[in-house]
One Martini backbone bead per residue (centre of mass of N, CA, C, O) as a GRO file, in nm:
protein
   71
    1UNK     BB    1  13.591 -12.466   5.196
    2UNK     BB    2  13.570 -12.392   4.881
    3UNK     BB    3  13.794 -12.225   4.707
    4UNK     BB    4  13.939 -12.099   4.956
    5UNK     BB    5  13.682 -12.020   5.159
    6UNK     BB    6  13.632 -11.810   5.432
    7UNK     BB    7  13.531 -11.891   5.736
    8UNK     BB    8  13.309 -11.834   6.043
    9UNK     BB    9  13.282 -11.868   6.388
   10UNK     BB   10  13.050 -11.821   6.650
   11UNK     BB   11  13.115 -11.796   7.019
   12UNK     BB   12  12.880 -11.600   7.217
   13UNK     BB   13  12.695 -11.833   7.398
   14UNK     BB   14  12.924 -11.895   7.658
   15UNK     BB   15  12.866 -12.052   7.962
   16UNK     BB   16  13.038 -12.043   8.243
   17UNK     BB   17  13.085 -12.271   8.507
   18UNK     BB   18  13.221 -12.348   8.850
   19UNK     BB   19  12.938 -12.574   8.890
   20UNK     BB   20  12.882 -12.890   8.935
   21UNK     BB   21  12.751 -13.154   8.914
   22UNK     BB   22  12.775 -13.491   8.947
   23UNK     BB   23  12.550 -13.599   8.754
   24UNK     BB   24  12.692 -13.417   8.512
   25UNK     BB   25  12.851 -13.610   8.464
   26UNK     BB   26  12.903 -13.868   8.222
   27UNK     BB   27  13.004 -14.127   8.394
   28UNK     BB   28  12.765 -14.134   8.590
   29UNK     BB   29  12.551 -14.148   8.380
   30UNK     BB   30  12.647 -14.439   8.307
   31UNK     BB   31  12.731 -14.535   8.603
   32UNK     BB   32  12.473 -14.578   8.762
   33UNK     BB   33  12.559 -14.844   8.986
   34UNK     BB   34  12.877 -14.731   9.088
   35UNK     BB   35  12.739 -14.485   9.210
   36UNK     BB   36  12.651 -14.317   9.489
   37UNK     BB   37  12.365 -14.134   9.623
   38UNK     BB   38  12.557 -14.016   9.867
   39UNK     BB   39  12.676 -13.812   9.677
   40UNK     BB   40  12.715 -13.455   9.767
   41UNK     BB   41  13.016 -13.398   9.641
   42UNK     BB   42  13.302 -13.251   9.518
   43UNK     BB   43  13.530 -13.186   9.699
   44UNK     BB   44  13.777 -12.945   9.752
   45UNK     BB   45  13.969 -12.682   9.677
   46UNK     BB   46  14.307 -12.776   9.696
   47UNK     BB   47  14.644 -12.737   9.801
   48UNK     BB   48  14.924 -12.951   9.688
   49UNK     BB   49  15.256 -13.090   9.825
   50UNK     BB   50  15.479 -13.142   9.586
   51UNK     BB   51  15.738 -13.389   9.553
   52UNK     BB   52  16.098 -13.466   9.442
   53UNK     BB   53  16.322 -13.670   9.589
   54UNK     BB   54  16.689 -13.653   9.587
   55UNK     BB   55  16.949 -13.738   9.570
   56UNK     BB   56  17.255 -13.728   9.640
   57UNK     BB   57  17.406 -13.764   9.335
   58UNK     BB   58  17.160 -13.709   9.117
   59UNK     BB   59  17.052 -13.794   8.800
   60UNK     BB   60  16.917 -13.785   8.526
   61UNK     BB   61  16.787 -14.035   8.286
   62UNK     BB   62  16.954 -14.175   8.022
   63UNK     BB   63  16.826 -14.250   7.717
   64UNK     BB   64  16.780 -14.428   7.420
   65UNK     BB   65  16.587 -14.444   7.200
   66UNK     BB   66  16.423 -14.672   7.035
   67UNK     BB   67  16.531 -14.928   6.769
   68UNK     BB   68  16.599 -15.053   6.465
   69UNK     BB   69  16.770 -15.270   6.308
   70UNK     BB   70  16.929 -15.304   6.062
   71UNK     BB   71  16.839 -15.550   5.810
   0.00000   0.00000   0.00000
């Protein structure tokens, strides 16, 4: 990209797959001797009901930036 000319990349040849091998994670591939070889795969995708309960007639915490005072 010198003298302002416009290059471009083609990433024409991408397969994504929704399927991961365990082995293929690169943290286990660092680390095979803290993950056990008994481990099948990863969880099922499934979906958590997540909330926040707040009491009655509370509301959001306002602080104010941490700031240096002028010395």
């Amino acid at each position: 990209m010198k003298n302002g000319e416009t290059e471009f990349v083609s990433l024409a040849n991408i397969e994504a797959s929704s399927y991961v091998r365990v082995e293929e994670v690169r943290v286990v591939q660092l680390f095979q001797e803290v993950f056990s070889s008994e481990i099948p795969g990863f969880p099922p995708v499934r979906e958590v009901e997540f909330f926040i309960a707040l009491h009655p007639g509370t509301g959001p915490i306002s602080e104010s930036p941490y700031r240096m005072a002028p010395a």
